[in-house]
Structures are given as structure tokens and as C-alpha cells.
């Protein structure tokens, strides 16, 4: 399928229409609020929010992978190698 999306430039108030095969909702803990205010879809039941942290660390190896660690209480943190 294809998403048909109406977007508005909040500075010029110009509206445009775009199509996409994939849409990433990166609103984090505001996902329900965003969908309620900006979408016809008002609730997503399969979203599980977790508390976590992203930590940038010195890159020690020659690859582009990040690492995820999970505490016993379910919280996670990501170690993201950089330069």
C-alpha cells in the first residue's frame, strides 16, 4: 500500500500532498496524542513504551552497530558508537 499524507509548512502555511510506502512515527511517548490530533487513527493498541536512554560512546570497532542493554526491571539503554 501507499500512504497519502497532507503536510503543512507552519511558516508559510503552504499545504502539500506526498505519497510514501513507509512512514515512521518517531513521536515517542507522545504517539497517542499525535495520532489523536493529526490522524484519522486515534489509538494504537500494539505500542509498548519503555523508559530508556541513549548513550554515545567512543567507537572501538569498525562497524556501524549500536548495542542495547536491558535491566531486570525492563528499562533499556542503547550504547551508540561514534567516531
GROMACS .gro file of N, CA and C in nm:
model
  249
    1UNK      N    1   0.082  -0.119   0.000
    1UNK     CA    2   0.000   0.000   0.000
    1UNK      C    3   0.085   0.124   0.000
    2UNK      N    4   0.018   0.233  -0.019
    2UNK     CA    5   0.084   0.364  -0.023
    2UNK      C    6   0.010   0.458   0.073
    3UNK      N    7   0.087   0.532   0.151
    3UNK     CA    8   0.032   0.634   0.239
    3UNK      C    9   0.015   0.762   0.159
    4UNK      N   10  -0.098   0.829   0.174
    4UNK     CA   11  -0.122   0.962   0.119
    4UNK      C   12  -0.123   1.059   0.236
    5UNK      N   13  -0.029   1.151   0.236
    5UNK     CA   14  -0.008   1.237   0.353
    5UNK      C   15  -0.021   1.383   0.313
    6UNK      N   16  -0.097   1.457   0.392
    6UNK     CA   17  -0.108   1.602   0.375
    6UNK      C   18  -0.016   1.666   0.478
    7UNK      N   19   0.076   1.749   0.432
    7UNK     CA   20   0.168   1.818   0.523
    7UNK      C   21   0.154   1.968   0.505
    8UNK      N   22   0.180   2.042   0.613
    8UNK     CA   23   0.168   2.187   0.605
    8UNK      C   24   0.294   2.251   0.661
    9UNK      N   25   0.349   2.344   0.586
    9UNK     CA   26   0.462   2.424   0.631
    9UNK      C   27   0.405   2.527   0.729
   10UNK      N   28   0.445   2.520   0.855
   10UNK     CA   29   0.388   2.609   0.955
   10UNK      C   30   0.438   2.752   0.945
   11UNK      N   31   0.540   2.776   0.865
   11UNK     CA   32   0.588   2.914   0.845
   11UNK      C   33   0.512   2.981   0.731
   12UNK      N   34   0.501   2.912   0.618
   12UNK     CA   35   0.434   2.971   0.501
   12UNK      C   36   0.287   2.932   0.492
   13UNK      N   37   0.242   2.839   0.576
   13UNK     CA   38   0.106   2.785   0.571
   13UNK      C   39   0.075   2.716   0.439
   14UNK      N   40   0.178   2.679   0.364
   14UNK     CA   41   0.159   2.609   0.237
   14UNK      C   42   0.132   2.461   0.265
   15UNK      N   43   0.032   2.407   0.199
   15UNK     CA   44  -0.004   2.267   0.213
   15UNK      C   45   0.044   2.189   0.092
   16UNK      N   46   0.100   2.072   0.118
   16UNK     CA   47   0.144   1.984   0.010
   16UNK      C   48   0.093   1.843   0.038
   17UNK      N   49   0.090   1.763  -0.067
   17UNK     CA   50   0.049   1.625  -0.055
   17UNK      C   51   0.165   1.537  -0.102
   18UNK      N   52   0.197   1.437  -0.022
   18UNK     CA   53   0.306   1.346  -0.056
   18UNK      C   54   0.256   1.203  -0.043
   19UNK      N   55   0.324   1.113  -0.112
   19UNK     CA   56   0.295   0.971  -0.101
   19UNK      C   57   0.421   0.899  -0.055
   20UNK      N   58   0.401   0.795   0.024
   20UNK     CA   59   0.516   0.719   0.075
   20UNK      C   60   0.476   0.574   0.094
   21UNK      N   61   0.572   0.486   0.074
   21UNK     CA   62   0.548   0.344   0.100
   21UNK      C   63   0.562   0.313   0.249
   22UNK      N   64   0.644   0.394   0.318
   22UNK     CA   65   0.669   0.371   0.460
   22UNK      C   66   0.663   0.504   0.533
   23UNK      N   67   0.604   0.505   0.652
   23UNK     CA   68   0.600   0.624   0.737
   23UNK      C   69   0.653   0.583   0.874
   24UNK      N   70   0.745   0.662   0.928
   24UNK     CA   71   0.799   0.635   1.061
   24UNK      C   72   0.740   0.736   1.158
   25UNK      N   73   0.671   0.688   1.258
   25UNK     CA   74   0.618   0.774   1.363
   25UNK      C   75   0.721   0.774   1.476
   26UNK      N   76   0.798   0.881   1.486
   26UNK     CA   77   0.904   0.890   1.586
   26UNK      C   78   0.865   0.987   1.697
   27UNK      N   79   0.738   0.988   1.735
   27UNK     CA   80   0.691   1.081   1.837
   27UNK      C   81   0.710   1.029   1.978
   28UNK      N   82   0.760   0.907   1.991
   28UNK     CA   83   0.792   0.852   2.123
   28UNK      C   84   0.671   0.844   2.213
   29UNK      N   85   0.683   0.891   2.338
   29UNK     CA   86   0.573   0.878   2.433
   29UNK      C   87   0.451   0.962   2.399
   30UNK      N   88   0.463   1.047   2.298
   30UNK     CA   89   0.351   1.131   2.255
   30UNK      C   90   0.274   1.068   2.140
   31UNK      N   91   0.296   0.939   2.112
   31UNK     CA   92   0.234   0.873   1.996
   31UNK      C   93   0.083   0.882   2.001
   32UNK      N   94   0.020   0.853   2.115
   32UNK     CA   95  -0.126   0.859   2.124
   32UNK      C   96  -0.177   1.000   2.102
   33UNK      N   97  -0.111   1.099   2.164
   33UNK     CA   98  -0.151   1.238   2.147
   33UNK      C   99  -0.137   1.283   2.002
   34UNK      N  100  -0.028   1.244   1.939
   34UNK     CA  101  -0.006   1.280   1.799
   34UNK      C  102  -0.114   1.221   1.710
   35UNK      N  103  -0.143   1.092   1.727
   35UNK     CA  104  -0.245   1.027   1.645
   35UNK      C  105  -0.382   1.089   1.667
   36UNK      N  106  -0.413   1.124   1.792
   36UNK     CA  107  -0.543   1.185   1.824
   36UNK      C  108  -0.559   1.319   1.754
   37UNK      N  109  -0.452   1.398   1.748
   37UNK     CA  110  -0.461   1.533   1.693
   37UNK      C  111  -0.428   1.545   1.545
   38UNK      N  112  -0.359   1.446   1.487
   38UNK     CA  113  -0.311   1.461   1.350
   38UNK      C  114  -0.341   1.344   1.259
   39UNK      N  115  -0.429   1.256   1.299
   39UNK     CA  116  -0.454   1.137   1.219
   39UNK      C  117  -0.598   1.092   1.234
   40UNK      N  118  -0.645   1.018   1.137
   40UNK     CA  119  -0.777   0.955   1.149
   40UNK      C  120  -0.770   0.835   1.243
   41UNK      N  121  -0.650   0.782   1.262
   41UNK     CA  122  -0.629   0.671   1.354
   41UNK      C  123  -0.603   0.730   1.491
   42UNK      N  124  -0.687   0.700   1.590
   42UNK     CA  125  -0.677   0.767   1.719
   42UNK      C  126  -0.609   0.685   1.827
   43UNK      N  127  -0.590   0.556   1.806
   43UNK     CA  128  -0.529   0.473   1.909
   43UNK      C  129  -0.454   0.357   1.845
   44UNK      N  130  -0.339   0.328   1.898
   44UNK     CA  131  -0.262   0.213   1.853
   44UNK      C  132  -0.245   0.122   1.973
   45UNK      N  133  -0.304   0.003   1.967
   45UNK     CA  134  -0.301  -0.087   2.082
   45UNK      C  135  -0.171  -0.165   2.095
   46UNK      N  136  -0.094  -0.177   1.988
   46UNK     CA  137   0.025  -0.261   1.996
   46UNK      C  138   0.153  -0.181   2.021
   47UNK      N  139   0.142  -0.057   2.067
   47UNK     CA  140   0.260   0.023   2.101
   47UNK      C  141   0.291  -0.001   2.249
   48UNK      N  142   0.414  -0.041   2.277
   48UNK     CA  143   0.460  -0.061   2.415
   48UNK      C  144   0.574   0.036   2.439
   49UNK      N  145   0.550   0.133   2.524
   49UNK     CA  146   0.653   0.232   2.553
   49UNK      C  147   0.744   0.181   2.664
   50UNK      N  148   0.872   0.208   2.650
   50UNK     CA  149   0.968   0.171   2.752
   50UNK      C  150   1.052   0.293   2.786
   51UNK      N  151   1.093   0.300   2.912
   51UNK     CA  152   1.185   0.406   2.951
   51UNK      C  153   1.325   0.362   2.913
   52UNK      N  154   1.402   0.452   2.858
   52UNK     CA  155   1.537   0.414   2.818
   52UNK      C  156   1.625   0.535   2.798
   53UNK      N  157   1.750   0.508   2.773
   53UNK     CA  158   1.848   0.614   2.750
   53UNK      C  159   1.933   0.577   2.630
   54UNK      N  160   1.984   0.680   2.565
   54UNK     CA  161   2.078   0.662   2.454
   54UNK      C  162   2.209   0.725   2.498
   55UNK      N  163   2.314   0.647   2.496
   55UNK     CA  164   2.445   0.695   2.539
   55UNK      C  165   2.542   0.683   2.422
   56UNK      N  166   2.606   0.792   2.388
   56UNK     CA  167   2.706   0.791   2.281
   56UNK      C  168   2.841   0.757   2.343
   57UNK      N  169   2.907   0.657   2.284
   57UNK     CA  170   3.036   0.610   2.336
   57UNK      C  171   3.140   0.615   2.225
   58UNK      N  172   3.266   0.609   2.263
   58UNK     CA  173   3.375   0.608   2.166
   58UNK      C  174   3.367   0.483   2.081
   59UNK      N  175   3.382   0.500   1.950
   59UNK     CA  176   3.377   0.387   1.858
   59UNK      C  177   3.508   0.308   1.868
   60UNK      N  178   3.498   0.180   1.907
   60UNK     CA  179   3.615   0.096   1.924
   60UNK      C  180   3.633  -0.005   1.812
   61UNK      N  181   3.525  -0.036   1.740
   61UNK     CA  182   3.530  -0.139   1.636
   61UNK      C  183   3.485  -0.080   1.503
   62UNK      N  184   3.526  -0.141   1.394
   62UNK     CA  185   3.497  -0.090   1.261
   62UNK      C  186   3.364  -0.147   1.208
   63UNK      N  187   3.255  -0.108   1.269
   63UNK     CA  188   3.121  -0.144   1.220
   63UNK      C  189   3.024  -0.034   1.263
   64UNK      N  190   2.902  -0.040   1.213
   64UNK     CA  191   2.805   0.066   1.242
   64UNK      C  192   2.692   0.017   1.332
   65UNK      N  193   2.717  -0.079   1.418
   65UNK     CA  194   2.614  -0.134   1.505
   65UNK      C  195   2.604  -0.056   1.636
   66UNK      N  196   2.484  -0.048   1.688
   66UNK     CA  197   2.461   0.003   1.823
   66UNK      C  198   2.434  -0.116   1.913
   67UNK      N  199   2.440  -0.095   2.043
   67UNK     CA  200   2.418  -0.202   2.139
   67UNK      C  201   2.298  -0.166   2.226
   68UNK      N  202   2.219  -0.267   2.261
   68UNK     CA  203   2.106  -0.246   2.351
   68UNK      C  204   2.125  -0.334   2.473
   69UNK      N  205   2.101  -0.276   2.590
   69UNK     CA  206   2.111  -0.348   2.716
   69UNK      C  207   1.979  -0.331   2.790
   70UNK      N  208   1.934  -0.436   2.857
   70UNK     CA  209   1.808  -0.428   2.931
   70UNK      C  210   1.831  -0.465   3.076
   71UNK      N  211   1.782  -0.379   3.166
   71UNK     CA  212   1.789  -0.406   3.310
   71UNK      C  213   1.682  -0.506   3.348
   72UNK      N  214   1.692  -0.563   3.466
   72UNK     CA  215   1.594  -0.663   3.512
   72UNK      C  216   1.454  -0.603   3.528
   73UNK      N  217   1.445  -0.470   3.544
   73UNK     CA  218   1.313  -0.407   3.557
   73UNK      C  219   1.251  -0.368   3.423
   74UNK      N  220   1.316  -0.404   3.312
   74UNK     CA  221   1.260  -0.379   3.180
   74UNK      C  222   1.312  -0.254   3.111
   75UNK      N  223   1.377  -0.166   3.187
   75UNK     CA  224   1.432  -0.046   3.123
   75UNK      C  225   1.547  -0.084   3.032
   76UNK      N  226   1.566  -0.007   2.926
   76UNK     CA  227   1.673  -0.036   2.831
   76UNK      C  228   1.763   0.086   2.815
   77UNK      N  229   1.885   0.061   2.771
   77UNK     CA  230   1.968   0.172   2.725
   77UNK      C  231   2.046   0.127   2.603
   78UNK      N  232   2.071   0.223   2.518
   78UNK     CA  233   2.142   0.199   2.394
   78UNK      C  234   2.279   0.263   2.404
   79UNK      N  235   2.381   0.189   2.365
   79UNK     CA  236   2.516   0.244   2.353
   79UNK      C  237   2.541   0.260   2.203
   80UNK      N  238   2.561   0.384   2.162
   80UNK     CA  239   2.577   0.415   2.020
   80UNK      C  240   2.721   0.459   1.995
   81UNK      N  241   2.802   0.376   1.929
   81UNK     CA  242   2.940   0.414   1.900
   81UNK      C  243   2.946   0.532   1.802
   82UNK      N  244   3.037   0.626   1.827
   82UNK     CA  245   3.051   0.743   1.742
   82UNK      C  246   3.198   0.776   1.723
   83UNK      N  247   3.238   0.790   1.601
   83UNK     CA  248   3.374   0.828   1.559
   83UNK      C  249   3.477   0.754   1.639
   0.00000   0.00000   0.00000
